[in-house]
Protein backbone atom coordinates (compact mmCIF):
# COMPACT_ATOMS: atom_id res chain seq x y z
CA UNK A 1 0.00 0.00 0.00
CA UNK A 2 2.99 2.28 0.49
CA UNK A 3 2.79 3.90 -2.90
CA UNK A 4 -0.88 3.62 -3.59
CA UNK A 5 -3.33 6.22 -2.47
CA UNK A 6 -7.05 5.92 -2.38
CA UNK A 7 -8.92 8.59 -4.20
CA UNK A 8 -12.61 9.11 -4.09
CA UNK A 9 -13.33 10.42 -7.53
CA UNK A 10 -15.58 13.43 -7.29
CA UNK A 11 -16.03 13.77 -10.99
CA UNK A 12 -17.14 10.28 -11.83
CA UNK A 13 -20.22 10.15 -9.72
CA UNK A 14 -21.34 8.33 -6.65
CA UNK A 15 -20.14 5.09 -5.14
CA UNK A 16 -16.84 5.33 -6.91
CA UNK A 17 -13.57 4.58 -5.24
CA UNK A 18 -10.47 4.87 -7.37
CA UNK A 19 -6.90 3.94 -6.73
CA UNK A 20 -4.13 6.11 -8.05
CA UNK A 21 -0.44 5.64 -7.86
CA UNK A 22 1.30 8.02 -5.46
CA UNK A 23 3.52 9.21 -8.27
CA UNK A 24 0.51 10.81 -9.86
CA UNK A 25 0.10 14.46 -9.17
CA UNK A 26 -3.33 14.08 -7.70
CA UNK A 27 -2.25 11.71 -5.00
CA UNK A 28 -1.10 14.11 -2.30
CA UNK A 29 -4.22 16.20 -2.42
CA UNK A 30 -6.47 13.23 -2.40
CA UNK A 31 -4.66 11.47 0.43
CA UNK A 32 -5.11 14.59 2.51
CA UNK A 33 -8.68 14.67 1.42
CA UNK A 34 -9.25 11.08 2.47
CA UNK A 35 -7.61 11.83 5.80
CA UNK A 36 -9.95 14.77 6.35
CA UNK A 37 -12.89 12.63 5.38
CA UNK A 38 -11.83 9.99 7.89
CA UNK A 39 -11.63 12.56 10.67
CA UNK A 40 -15.09 13.78 9.76
CA UNK A 41 -16.32 10.21 9.63
CA UNK A 42 -15.15 9.66 13.20
CA UNK A 43 -16.83 12.83 14.36
CA UNK A 44 -20.05 12.11 12.51
CA UNK A 45 -20.12 8.44 13.48
CA UNK A 46 -19.98 7.11 9.95
CA UNK A 47 -18.01 4.05 11.02
CA UNK A 48 -20.15 1.06 11.82
CA UNK A 49 -19.67 -2.59 12.59
CA UNK A 50 -20.80 -5.62 10.64
CA UNK A 51 -20.99 -9.05 12.21
CA UNK A 52 -20.00 -12.35 10.65
CA UNK A 53 -20.99 -15.64 12.24
CA UNK A 54 -18.54 -18.37 13.23
CA UNK A 55 -19.82 -21.95 13.52
CA UNK A 56 -18.66 -25.35 14.80
CA UNK A 57 -18.82 -28.69 13.01
CA UNK A 58 -22.48 -29.11 13.97
CA UNK A 59 -23.06 -25.73 12.36
CA UNK A 60 -23.97 -24.25 15.71
CA UNK A 61 -23.18 -20.58 16.16
CA UNK A 62 -20.15 -20.16 18.37
CA UNK A 63 -19.27 -16.54 17.87
CA UNK A 64 -18.89 -13.62 15.54
CA UNK A 65 -16.20 -11.37 14.15
CA UNK A 66 -16.85 -7.64 13.96
CA UNK A 67 -15.76 -6.06 10.72
CA UNK A 68 -15.49 -2.34 10.24
CA UNK A 69 -17.40 -0.50 7.53
CA UNK A 70 -17.50 3.15 6.58
CA UNK A 71 -20.98 4.32 5.72
CA UNK A 72 -20.10 7.38 3.68
CA UNK A 73 -22.99 9.77 2.97
CA UNK A 74 -21.97 10.18 -0.67
CA UNK A 75 -19.86 7.20 -1.54
CA UNK A 76 -21.87 4.50 0.16
CA UNK A 77 -20.40 1.58 2.03
CA UNK A 78 -16.60 1.59 1.99
CA UNK A 79 -14.69 -1.58 2.88
CA UNK A 80 -11.83 -1.50 5.40
CA UNK A 81 -9.26 -2.52 2.78
CA UNK A 82 -9.82 0.89 1.22
CA UNK A 83 -9.17 3.05 4.25
CA UNK A 84 -7.36 1.04 6.95
CA UNK A 85 -3.94 1.33 5.27
CA UNK A 86 -4.11 5.13 5.32
CA UNK A 87 -5.71 5.10 8.78
CA UNK A 88 -2.69 3.08 9.93
CA UNK A 89 -0.25 5.44 8.28
CA UNK A 90 -1.81 8.58 9.72
CA UNK A 91 -2.44 7.13 13.17
CA UNK A 92 -6.17 7.64 12.76
CA UNK A 93 -6.52 3.90 13.31
CA UNK A 94 -5.98 4.61 17.01
CA UNK A 95 -9.20 6.58 17.62
CA UNK A 96 -11.01 4.41 15.06
CA UNK A 97 -9.83 1.24 16.79
CA UNK A 98 -10.87 2.58 20.18
CA UNK A 99 -14.29 3.30 18.80
CA UNK A 100 -14.52 -0.26 17.40
CA UNK A 101 -13.57 -1.76 20.76
CA UNK A 102 -16.11 0.39 22.58
CA UNK A 103 -18.97 -0.54 20.29
CA UNK A 104 -17.99 -4.21 20.20
CA UNK A 105 -17.69 -4.52 23.99
CA UNK A 106 -20.97 -2.68 24.54
CA UNK A 107 -22.61 -5.11 22.14
CA UNK A 108 -21.01 -8.10 23.82
CA UNK A 109 -22.36 -6.91 27.18
CA UNK A 110 -25.85 -6.48 25.71
CA UNK A 111 -25.72 -10.03 24.31
CA UNK A 112 -25.35 -11.39 27.81
CA UNK A 113 -29.02 -10.67 28.48
CA UNK A 114 -30.28 -12.79 25.61
CA UNK A 115 -30.24 -16.62 25.57
CA UNK A 116 -29.67 -16.56 21.83
CA UNK A 117 -26.43 -14.60 22.08
CA UNK A 118 -25.26 -15.24 25.64
CA UNK A 119 -22.58 -17.79 24.74
CA UNK A 120 -21.26 -16.17 21.59
CA UNK A 121 -17.68 -15.00 21.54
CA UNK A 122 -16.89 -11.73 19.81
CA UNK A 123 -13.68 -11.27 17.85
CA UNK A 124 -12.26 -7.79 17.26
CA UNK A 125 -9.44 -6.95 14.86
CA UNK A 126 -6.69 -4.88 16.44
CA UNK A 127 -4.14 -3.15 14.27
CA UNK A 128 -0.43 -3.07 15.02
CA UNK A 129 -0.36 0.65 15.80
CA UNK A 130 -3.25 0.28 18.20
CA UNK A 131 -1.83 -2.76 19.96
CA UNK A 132 1.63 -1.24 20.33
CA UNK A 133 0.33 1.97 21.89
CA UNK A 134 1.94 2.32 25.32
CA UNK A 135 -1.35 2.37 27.18
CA UNK A 136 -3.21 -0.28 25.22
CA UNK A 137 -3.57 -2.51 28.28
CA UNK A 138 -5.16 0.37 30.17
CA UNK A 139 -7.44 1.06 27.25
CA UNK A 140 -8.59 -2.55 27.30
CA UNK A 141 -9.14 -2.46 31.01
CA UNK A 142 -11.12 0.76 30.68
CA UNK A 143 -13.35 -0.44 27.87
CA UNK A 144 -14.11 -3.71 29.70
CA UNK A 145 -14.98 -1.81 32.83
CA UNK A 146 -17.15 0.75 31.08
CA UNK A 147 -18.99 -1.75 28.93
CA UNK A 148 -19.39 -4.53 31.46
CA UNK A 149 -18.53 -7.07 28.75
CA UNK A 150 -17.49 -10.55 29.85
CA UNK A 151 -13.79 -10.62 28.93
CA UNK A 152 -13.80 -14.39 28.49
CA UNK A 153 -16.07 -13.93 25.46
CA UNK A 154 -13.82 -11.32 23.88
CA UNK A 155 -11.13 -12.29 21.38
CA UNK A 156 -8.56 -9.96 19.97
CA UNK A 157 -7.37 -10.77 16.47
CA UNK A 158 -3.79 -9.80 15.77
CA UNK A 159 -1.77 -10.65 12.70
CA UNK A 160 1.56 -12.43 12.75
CA UNK A 161 3.42 -9.28 11.75
CA UNK A 162 1.79 -7.32 14.59
CA UNK A 163 2.91 -9.95 17.09
CA UNK A 164 6.41 -10.30 15.73
CA UNK A 165 7.01 -6.55 15.88
CA UNK A 166 8.90 -6.33 19.13
CA UNK A 167 8.17 -9.85 20.29
CA UNK A 168 9.21 -9.45 23.93
CA UNK A 169 7.00 -6.44 24.44
CA UNK A 170 4.20 -8.22 22.60
CA UNK A 171 4.36 -11.29 24.82
CA UNK A 172 4.39 -9.19 27.98
CA UNK A 173 1.44 -7.14 26.77
CA UNK A 174 -0.55 -10.16 25.67
CA UNK A 175 0.01 -11.76 29.06
CA UNK A 176 -1.30 -8.65 30.82
CA UNK A 177 -4.39 -8.61 28.63
CA UNK A 178 -4.83 -12.34 29.10
CA UNK A 179 -4.88 -11.66 32.85
CA UNK A 180 -7.92 -9.47 32.22
CA UNK A 181 -9.59 -12.60 30.86
CA UNK A 182 -9.35 -11.72 27.16
CA UNK A 183 -7.99 -14.23 24.65
CA UNK A 184 -6.05 -13.91 21.41
CA UNK A 185 -6.45 -15.25 17.92
CA UNK A 186 -3.72 -15.02 15.29
CA UNK A 187 -5.36 -13.67 12.14
CA UNK A 188 -4.36 -14.47 8.55
CA UNK A 189 -2.15 -17.31 9.72
CA UNK A 190 0.26 -18.61 7.13
CA UNK A 191 0.77 -15.31 5.33
CA UNK A 192 3.54 -14.11 7.66
CA UNK A 193 6.76 -15.50 8.98
CA UNK A 194 6.10 -16.93 12.41
CA UNK A 195 8.33 -19.75 13.43
CA UNK A 196 7.24 -22.55 15.72
CA UNK A 197 9.55 -21.03 18.28
CA UNK A 198 7.43 -17.88 18.46
CA UNK A 199 4.15 -19.70 18.25
CA UNK A 200 5.11 -21.70 21.29
CA UNK A 201 5.85 -18.56 23.26
CA UNK A 202 2.90 -16.39 22.32
CA UNK A 203 -0.10 -16.63 24.68
CA UNK A 204 -2.57 -17.50 21.93
CA UNK A 205 -5.80 -19.42 22.19
CA UNK A 206 -6.59 -19.67 18.49
CA UNK A 207 -5.12 -19.61 15.03
CA UNK A 208 -7.14 -18.46 12.03
CA UNK A 209 -6.09 -20.10 8.81
CA UNK A 210 -5.93 -17.42 6.15
CA UNK A 211 -8.57 -17.54 3.47
CA UNK A 212 -5.95 -17.66 0.73
CA UNK A 213 -5.22 -21.28 1.70
CA UNK A 214 -8.89 -22.21 1.88
CA UNK A 215 -9.89 -20.91 -1.54
CA UNK A 216 -8.37 -23.76 -3.59
CA UNK A 217 -7.98 -26.26 -0.81
CA UNK A 218 -9.95 -28.94 -2.64
CA UNK A 219 -8.04 -28.67 -5.92
CA UNK A 220 -4.58 -27.41 -4.94
CA UNK A 221 -2.43 -30.09 -3.33
CA UNK A 222 -0.01 -27.50 -1.93
CA UNK A 223 -2.73 -25.54 -0.17
CA UNK A 224 -4.22 -28.78 1.11
CA UNK A 225 -0.96 -29.92 2.65
CA UNK A 226 -0.20 -26.47 4.10
CA UNK A 227 -3.59 -26.47 5.79
CA UNK A 228 -3.09 -30.02 7.04
CA UNK A 229 0.26 -28.99 8.49
CA UNK A 230 -1.25 -25.95 10.18
CA UNK A 231 -4.01 -28.06 11.73
CA UNK A 232 -1.52 -30.67 12.97
CA UNK A 233 0.64 -27.90 14.41
CA UNK A 234 -2.27 -26.33 16.30
CA UNK A 235 -3.02 -29.76 17.77
CA UNK A 236 0.58 -30.11 18.92
CA UNK A 237 0.54 -26.65 20.47
CA UNK A 238 -2.89 -27.11 22.06
CA UNK A 239 -4.47 -24.25 20.14
CA UNK A 240 -7.91 -23.91 18.64
CA UNK A 241 -8.07 -23.52 14.92
CA UNK A 242 -10.63 -21.78 12.73
CA UNK A 243 -10.75 -21.51 8.96
CA UNK A 244 -11.77 -18.21 7.37
CA UNK A 245 -13.15 -17.71 3.89
CA UNK A 246 -15.09 -20.97 3.79
CA UNK A 247 -17.39 -20.52 0.82
CA UNK A 248 -18.69 -23.98 -0.04
CA UNK A 249 -19.53 -27.38 1.41
CA UNK A 250 -16.58 -29.09 -0.25
CA UNK A 251 -14.09 -26.82 1.49
CA UNK A 252 -15.91 -27.25 4.80
CA UNK A 253 -15.98 -31.04 4.60
CA UNK A 254 -12.37 -31.16 3.50
CA UNK A 255 -11.38 -29.11 6.55
CA UNK A 256 -13.52 -31.08 8.92
CA UNK A 257 -12.07 -34.40 7.77
CA UNK A 258 -8.65 -33.02 8.57
CA UNK A 259 -9.52 -31.92 12.08
CA UNK A 260 -10.64 -28.30 11.75
CA UNK A 261 -13.95 -27.86 13.54
CA UNK A 262 -14.59 -24.12 13.42
CA UNK A 263 -15.47 -22.13 10.34
CA UNK A 264 -16.22 -18.64 9.14
CA UNK A 265 -17.20 -17.66 5.62
CA UNK A 266 -19.84 -16.86 3.05
CA UNK A 267 -21.09 -20.48 3.22
CA UNK A 268 -22.71 -19.53 6.51
CA UNK A 269 -23.15 -15.78 6.11
CA UNK A 270 -21.47 -12.65 4.83
CA UNK A 271 -20.74 -9.97 7.43
CA UNK A 272 -24.05 -8.16 8.05
CA UNK A 273 -25.30 -5.21 10.11
CA UNK A 274 -26.41 -5.97 13.66
CA UNK A 275 -30.16 -6.06 12.99
CA UNK A 276 -29.67 -8.52 10.15
CA UNK A 277 -27.32 -10.56 12.29
CA UNK A 278 -29.98 -10.86 14.99
CA UNK A 279 -32.61 -11.94 12.46
CA UNK A 280 -30.16 -14.46 11.06
CA UNK A 281 -29.49 -15.90 14.53
CA UNK A 282 -33.21 -16.11 15.25
CA UNK A 283 -33.85 -17.96 12.02
CA UNK A 284 -31.05 -20.43 12.68
CA UNK A 285 -32.24 -21.36 16.15
P1 LIG B 1 -9.78 -10.16 8.33
O1 LIG B 1 -9.79 -9.80 9.76
O2 LIG B 1 -8.91 -11.27 7.91
O3 LIG B 1 -11.30 -10.41 7.97
C1 LIG B 1 -11.73 -11.36 7.05
C2 LIG B 1 -12.15 -10.71 5.76
O4 LIG B 1 -12.61 -11.73 4.88
C3 LIG B 1 -13.31 -9.74 5.89
O5 LIG B 1 -13.14 -8.73 4.91
C4 LIG B 1 -14.51 -10.61 5.53
O6 LIG B 1 -15.61 -9.86 5.06
C5 LIG B 1 -13.92 -11.46 4.45
N1 LIG B 1 -14.60 -12.73 4.29
C6 LIG B 1 -15.30 -13.43 5.21
N2 LIG B 1 -15.77 -14.59 4.72
C7 LIG B 1 -15.35 -14.64 3.43
C8 LIG B 1 -15.51 -15.61 2.38
O7 LIG B 1 -16.13 -16.67 2.53
N3 LIG B 1 -14.93 -15.31 1.19
C9 LIG B 1 -14.23 -14.15 0.98
N4 LIG B 1 -13.70 -13.96 -0.22
N5 LIG B 1 -14.05 -13.24 1.94
C10 LIG B 1 -14.61 -13.48 3.16
P2 LIG B 1 -13.38 -7.21 5.26
O8 LIG B 1 -14.57 -7.09 6.14
O9 LIG B 1 -13.36 -6.47 3.97
O10 LIG B 1 -12.11 -6.83 6.12
C11 LIG B 1 -10.84 -6.86 5.54
C12 LIG B 1 -9.76 -6.67 6.58
O11 LIG B 1 -9.83 -5.37 7.14
C13 LIG B 1 -9.89 -7.62 7.76
O12 LIG B 1 -9.36 -8.88 7.43
C14 LIG B 1 -9.05 -6.89 8.79
O13 LIG B 1 -7.68 -7.12 8.57
C15 LIG B 1 -9.35 -5.45 8.46
N6 LIG B 1 -10.38 -4.96 9.41
C16 LIG B 1 -11.70 -5.12 9.38
N7 LIG B 1 -12.29 -4.54 10.45
C17 LIG B 1 -11.27 -4.01 11.18
C18 LIG B 1 -11.22 -3.28 12.42
O14 LIG B 1 -12.22 -3.03 13.10
N8 LIG B 1 -9.97 -2.88 12.83
C19 LIG B 1 -8.85 -3.18 12.13
N9 LIG B 1 -7.66 -2.75 12.61
N10 LIG B 1 -8.87 -3.87 10.98
C20 LIG B 1 -10.07 -4.28 10.51
MG1 LIG C 1 -9.92 -10.78 11.43
MG1 LIG D 1 -8.11 -12.90 8.43
MG1 LIG E 1 -7.09 -10.29 6.19
Coordinates of C-alpha atoms and ligand atoms in Angstrom, one line a residue:
X1 CA 0.0 0.0 0.0
X2 CA 3.0 2.3 0.5
X3 CA 2.8 3.9 -2.9
X4 CA -0.9 3.6 -3.6
X5 CA -3.3 6.2 -2.5
X6 CA -7.1 5.9 -2.4
X7 CA -8.9 8.6 -4.2
X8 CA -12.6 9.1 -4.1
X9 CA -13.3 10.4 -7.5
X10 CA -15.6 13.4 -7.3
X11 CA -16.0 13.8 -11.0
X12 CA -17.1 10.3 -11.8
X13 CA -20.2 10.2 -9.7
X14 CA -21.3 8.3 -6.7
X15 CA -20.1 5.1 -5.1
X16 CA -16.8 5.3 -6.9
X17 CA -13.6 4.6 -5.2
X18 CA -10.5 4.9 -7.4
X19 CA -6.9 3.9 -6.7
X20 CA -4.1 6.1 -8.1
X21 CA -0.4 5.6 -7.9
X22 CA 1.3 8.0 -5.5
X23 CA 3.5 9.2 -8.3
X24 CA 0.5 10.8 -9.9
X25 CA 0.1 14.5 -9.2
X26 CA -3.3 14.1 -7.7
X27 CA -2.3 11.7 -5.0
X28 CA -1.1 14.1 -2.3
X29 CA -4.2 16.2 -2.4
X30 CA -6.5 13.2 -2.4
X31 CA -4.7 11.5 0.4
X32 CA -5.1 14.6 2.5
X33 CA -8.7 14.7 1.4
X34 CA -9.3 11.1 2.5
X35 CA -7.6 11.8 5.8
X36 CA -9.9 14.8 6.4
X37 CA -12.9 12.6 5.4
X38 CA -11.8 10.0 7.9
X39 CA -11.6 12.6 10.7
X40 CA -15.1 13.8 9.8
X41 CA -16.3 10.2 9.6
X42 CA -15.2 9.7 13.2
X43 CA -16.8 12.8 14.4
X44 CA -20.1 12.1 12.5
X45 CA -20.1 8.4 13.5
X46 CA -20.0 7.1 9.9
X47 CA -18.0 4.0 11.0
X48 CA -20.2 1.1 11.8
X49 CA -19.7 -2.6 12.6
X50 CA -20.8 -5.6 10.6
X51 CA -21.0 -9.1 12.2
X52 CA -20.0 -12.3 10.6
X53 CA -21.0 -15.6 12.2
X54 CA -18.5 -18.4 13.2
X55 CA -19.8 -21.9 13.5
X56 CA -18.7 -25.3 14.8
X57 CA -18.8 -28.7 13.0
X58 CA -22.5 -29.1 14.0
X59 CA -23.1 -25.7 12.4
X60 CA -24.0 -24.3 15.7
X61 CA -23.2 -20.6 16.2
X62 CA -20.2 -20.2 18.4
X63 CA -19.3 -16.5 17.9
X64 CA -18.9 -13.6 15.5
X65 CA -16.2 -11.4 14.1
X66 CA -16.8 -7.6 14.0
X67 CA -15.8 -6.1 10.7
X68 CA -15.5 -2.3 10.2
X69 CA -17.4 -0.5 7.5
X70 CA -17.5 3.2 6.6
X71 CA -21.0 4.3 5.7
X72 CA -20.1 7.4 3.7
X73 CA -23.0 9.8 3.0
X74 CA -22.0 10.2 -0.7
X75 CA -19.9 7.2 -1.5
X76 CA -21.9 4.5 0.2
X77 CA -20.4 1.6 2.0
X78 CA -16.6 1.6 2.0
X79 CA -14.7 -1.6 2.9
X80 CA -11.8 -1.5 5.4
X81 CA -9.3 -2.5 2.8
X82 CA -9.8 0.9 1.2
X83 CA -9.2 3.1 4.3
X84 CA -7.4 1.0 6.9
X85 CA -3.9 1.3 5.3
X86 CA -4.1 5.1 5.3
X87 CA -5.7 5.1 8.8
X88 CA -2.7 3.1 9.9
X89 CA -0.2 5.4 8.3
X90 CA -1.8 8.6 9.7
X91 CA -2.4 7.1 13.2
X92 CA -6.2 7.6 12.8
X93 CA -6.5 3.9 13.3
X94 CA -6.0 4.6 17.0
X95 CA -9.2 6.6 17.6
X96 CA -11.0 4.4 15.1
X97 CA -9.8 1.2 16.8
X98 CA -10.9 2.6 20.2
X99 CA -14.3 3.3 18.8
X100 CA -14.5 -0.3 17.4
X101 CA -13.6 -1.8 20.8
X102 CA -16.1 0.4 22.6
X103 CA -19.0 -0.5 20.3
X104 CA -18.0 -4.2 20.2
X105 CA -17.7 -4.5 24.0
X106 CA -21.0 -2.7 24.5
X107 CA -22.6 -5.1 22.1
X108 CA -21.0 -8.1 23.8
X109 CA -22.4 -6.9 27.2
X110 CA -25.8 -6.5 25.7
X111 CA -25.7 -10.0 24.3
X112 CA -25.3 -11.4 27.8
X113 CA -29.0 -10.7 28.5
X114 CA -30.3 -12.8 25.6
X115 CA -30.2 -16.6 25.6
X116 CA -29.7 -16.6 21.8
X117 CA -26.4 -14.6 22.1
X118 CA -25.3 -15.2 25.6
X119 CA -22.6 -17.8 24.7
X120 CA -21.3 -16.2 21.6
X121 CA -17.7 -15.0 21.5
X122 CA -16.9 -11.7 19.8
X123 CA -13.7 -11.3 17.9
X124 CA -12.3 -7.8 17.3
X125 CA -9.4 -7.0 14.9
X126 CA -6.7 -4.9 16.4
X127 CA -4.1 -3.1 14.3
X128 CA -0.4 -3.1 15.0
X129 CA -0.4 0.6 15.8
X130 CA -3.2 0.3 18.2
X131 CA -1.8 -2.8 20.0
X132 CA 1.6 -1.2 20.3
X133 CA 0.3 2.0 21.9
X134 CA 1.9 2.3 25.3
X135 CA -1.3 2.4 27.2
X136 CA -3.2 -0.3 25.2
X137 CA -3.6 -2.5 28.3
X138 CA -5.2 0.4 30.2
X139 CA -7.4 1.1 27.3
X140 CA -8.6 -2.6 27.3
X141 CA -9.1 -2.5 31.0
X142 CA -11.1 0.8 30.7
X143 CA -13.3 -0.4 27.9
X144 CA -14.1 -3.7 29.7
X145 CA -15.0 -1.8 32.8
X146 CA -17.2 0.7 31.1
X147 CA -19.0 -1.8 28.9
X148 CA -19.4 -4.5 31.5
X149 CA -18.5 -7.1 28.8
X150 CA -17.5 -10.6 29.8
X151 CA -13.8 -10.6 28.9
X152 CA -13.8 -14.4 28.5
X153 CA -16.1 -13.9 25.5
X154 CA -13.8 -11.3 23.9
X155 CA -11.1 -12.3 21.4
X156 CA -8.6 -10.0 20.0
X157 CA -7.4 -10.8 16.5
X158 CA -3.8 -9.8 15.8
X159 CA -1.8 -10.6 12.7
X160 CA 1.6 -12.4 12.8
X161 CA 3.4 -9.3 11.7
X162 CA 1.8 -7.3 14.6
X163 CA 2.9 -9.9 17.1
X164 CA 6.4 -10.3 15.7
X165 CA 7.0 -6.6 15.9
X166 CA 8.9 -6.3 19.1
X167 CA 8.2 -9.9 20.3
X168 CA 9.2 -9.5 23.9
X169 CA 7.0 -6.4 24.4
X170 CA 4.2 -8.2 22.6
X171 CA 4.4 -11.3 24.8
X172 CA 4.4 -9.2 28.0
X173 CA 1.4 -7.1 26.8
X174 CA -0.5 -10.2 25.7
X175 CA 0.0 -11.8 29.1
X176 CA -1.3 -8.7 30.8
X177 CA -4.4 -8.6 28.6
X178 CA -4.8 -12.3 29.1
X179 CA -4.9 -11.7 32.9
X180 CA -7.9 -9.5 32.2
X181 CA -9.6 -12.6 30.9
X182 CA -9.4 -11.7 27.2
X183 CA -8.0 -14.2 24.6
X184 CA -6.0 -13.9 21.4
X185 CA -6.4 -15.2 17.9
X186 CA -3.7 -15.0 15.3
X187 CA -5.4 -13.7 12.1
X188 CA -4.4 -14.5 8.5
X189 CA -2.2 -17.3 9.7
X190 CA 0.3 -18.6 7.1
X191 CA 0.8 -15.3 5.3
X192 CA 3.5 -14.1 7.7
X193 CA 6.8 -15.5 9.0
X194 CA 6.1 -16.9 12.4
X195 CA 8.3 -19.7 13.4
X196 CA 7.2 -22.5 15.7
X197 CA 9.6 -21.0 18.3
X198 CA 7.4 -17.9 18.5
X199 CA 4.1 -19.7 18.2
X200 CA 5.1 -21.7 21.3
X201 CA 5.8 -18.6 23.3
X202 CA 2.9 -16.4 22.3
X203 CA -0.1 -16.6 24.7
X204 CA -2.6 -17.5 21.9
X205 CA -5.8 -19.4 22.2
X206 CA -6.6 -19.7 18.5
X207 CA -5.1 -19.6 15.0
X208 CA -7.1 -18.5 12.0
X209 CA -6.1 -20.1 8.8
X210 CA -5.9 -17.4 6.2
X211 CA -8.6 -17.5 3.5
X212 CA -5.9 -17.7 0.7
X213 CA -5.2 -21.3 1.7
X214 CA -8.9 -22.2 1.9
X215 CA -9.9 -20.9 -1.5
X216 CA -8.4 -23.8 -3.6
X217 CA -8.0 -26.3 -0.8
X218 CA -9.9 -28.9 -2.6
X219 CA -8.0 -28.7 -5.9
X220 CA -4.6 -27.4 -4.9
X221 CA -2.4 -30.1 -3.3
X222 CA 0.0 -27.5 -1.9
X223 CA -2.7 -25.5 -0.2
X224 CA -4.2 -28.8 1.1
X225 CA -1.0 -29.9 2.7
X226 CA -0.2 -26.5 4.1
X227 CA -3.6 -26.5 5.8
X228 CA -3.1 -30.0 7.0
X229 CA 0.3 -29.0 8.5
X230 CA -1.3 -26.0 10.2
X231 CA -4.0 -28.1 11.7
X232 CA -1.5 -30.7 13.0
X233 CA 0.6 -27.9 14.4
X234 CA -2.3 -26.3 16.3
X235 CA -3.0 -29.8 17.8
X236 CA 0.6 -30.1 18.9
X237 CA 0.5 -26.7 20.5
X238 CA -2.9 -27.1 22.1
X239 CA -4.5 -24.3 20.1
X240 CA -7.9 -23.9 18.6
X241 CA -8.1 -23.5 14.9
X242 CA -10.6 -21.8 12.7
X243 CA -10.7 -21.5 9.0
X244 CA -11.8 -18.2 7.4
X245 CA -13.1 -17.7 3.9
X246 CA -15.1 -21.0 3.8
X247 CA -17.4 -20.5 0.8
X248 CA -18.7 -24.0 0.0
X249 CA -19.5 -27.4 1.4
X250 CA -16.6 -29.1 -0.2
X251 CA -14.1 -26.8 1.5
X252 CA -15.9 -27.3 4.8
X253 CA -16.0 -31.0 4.6
X254 CA -12.4 -31.2 3.5
X255 CA -11.4 -29.1 6.6
X256 CA -13.5 -31.1 8.9
X257 CA -12.1 -34.4 7.8
X258 CA -8.6 -33.0 8.6
X259 CA -9.5 -31.9 12.1
X260 CA -10.6 -28.3 11.8
X261 CA -14.0 -27.9 13.5
X262 CA -14.6 -24.1 13.4
X263 CA -15.5 -22.1 10.3
X264 CA -16.2 -18.6 9.1
X265 CA -17.2 -17.7 5.6
X266 CA -19.8 -16.9 3.0
X267 CA -21.1 -20.5 3.2
X268 CA -22.7 -19.5 6.5
X269 CA -23.1 -15.8 6.1
X270 CA -21.5 -12.6 4.8
X271 CA -20.7 -10.0 7.4
X272 CA -24.0 -8.2 8.0
X273 CA -25.3 -5.2 10.1
X274 CA -26.4 -6.0 13.7
X275 CA -30.2 -6.1 13.0
X276 CA -29.7 -8.5 10.2
X277 CA -27.3 -10.6 12.3
X278 CA -30.0 -10.9 15.0
X279 CA -32.6 -11.9 12.5
X280 CA -30.2 -14.5 11.1
X281 CA -29.5 -15.9 14.5
X282 CA -33.2 -16.1 15.2
X283 CA -33.9 -18.0 12.0
X284 CA -31.1 -20.4 12.7
X285 CA -32.2 -21.4 16.1
Ligands
LIG1 P1 -9.8 -10.2 8.3 O1 -9.8 -9.8 9.8 O2 -8.9 -11.3 7.9 O3 -11.3 -10.4 8.0 C1 -11.7 -11.4 7.0 C2 -12.2 -10.7 5.8 O4 -12.6 -11.7 4.9 C3 -13.3 -9.7 5.9 O5 -13.1 -8.7 4.9 C4 -14.5 -10.6 5.5 O6 -15.6 -9.9 5.1 C5 -13.9 -11.5 4.4 N1 -14.6 -12.7 4.3 C6 -15.3 -13.4 5.2 N2 -15.8 -14.6 4.7 C7 -15.3 -14.6 3.4 C8 -15.5 -15.6 2.4 O7 -16.1 -16.7 2.5 N3 -14.9 -15.3 1.2 C9 -14.2 -14.2 1.0 N4 -13.7 -14.0 -0.2 N5 -14.1 -13.2 1.9 C10 -14.6 -13.5 3.2 P2 -13.4 -7.2 5.3 O8 -14.6 -7.1 6.1 O9 -13.4 -6.5 4.0 O10 -12.1 -6.8 6.1 C11 -10.8 -6.9 5.5 C12 -9.8 -6.7 6.6 O11 -9.8 -5.4 7.1 C13 -9.9 -7.6 7.8 O12 -9.4 -8.9 7.4 C14 -9.0 -6.9 8.8 O13 -7.7 -7.1 8.6 C15 -9.4 -5.5 8.5 N6 -10.4 -5.0 9.4 C16 -11.7 -5.1 9.4 N7 -12.3 -4.5 10.5 C17 -11.3 -4.0 11.2 C18 -11.2 -3.3 12.4 O14 -12.2 -3.0 13.1 N8 -10.0 -2.9 12.8 C19 -8.8 -3.2 12.1 N9 -7.7 -2.7 12.6 N10 -8.9 -3.9 11.0 C20 -10.1 -4.3 10.5
LIG2 MG1 -9.9 -10.8 11.4
LIG3 MG1 -8.1 -12.9 8.4
LIG4 MG1 -7.1 -10.3 6.2

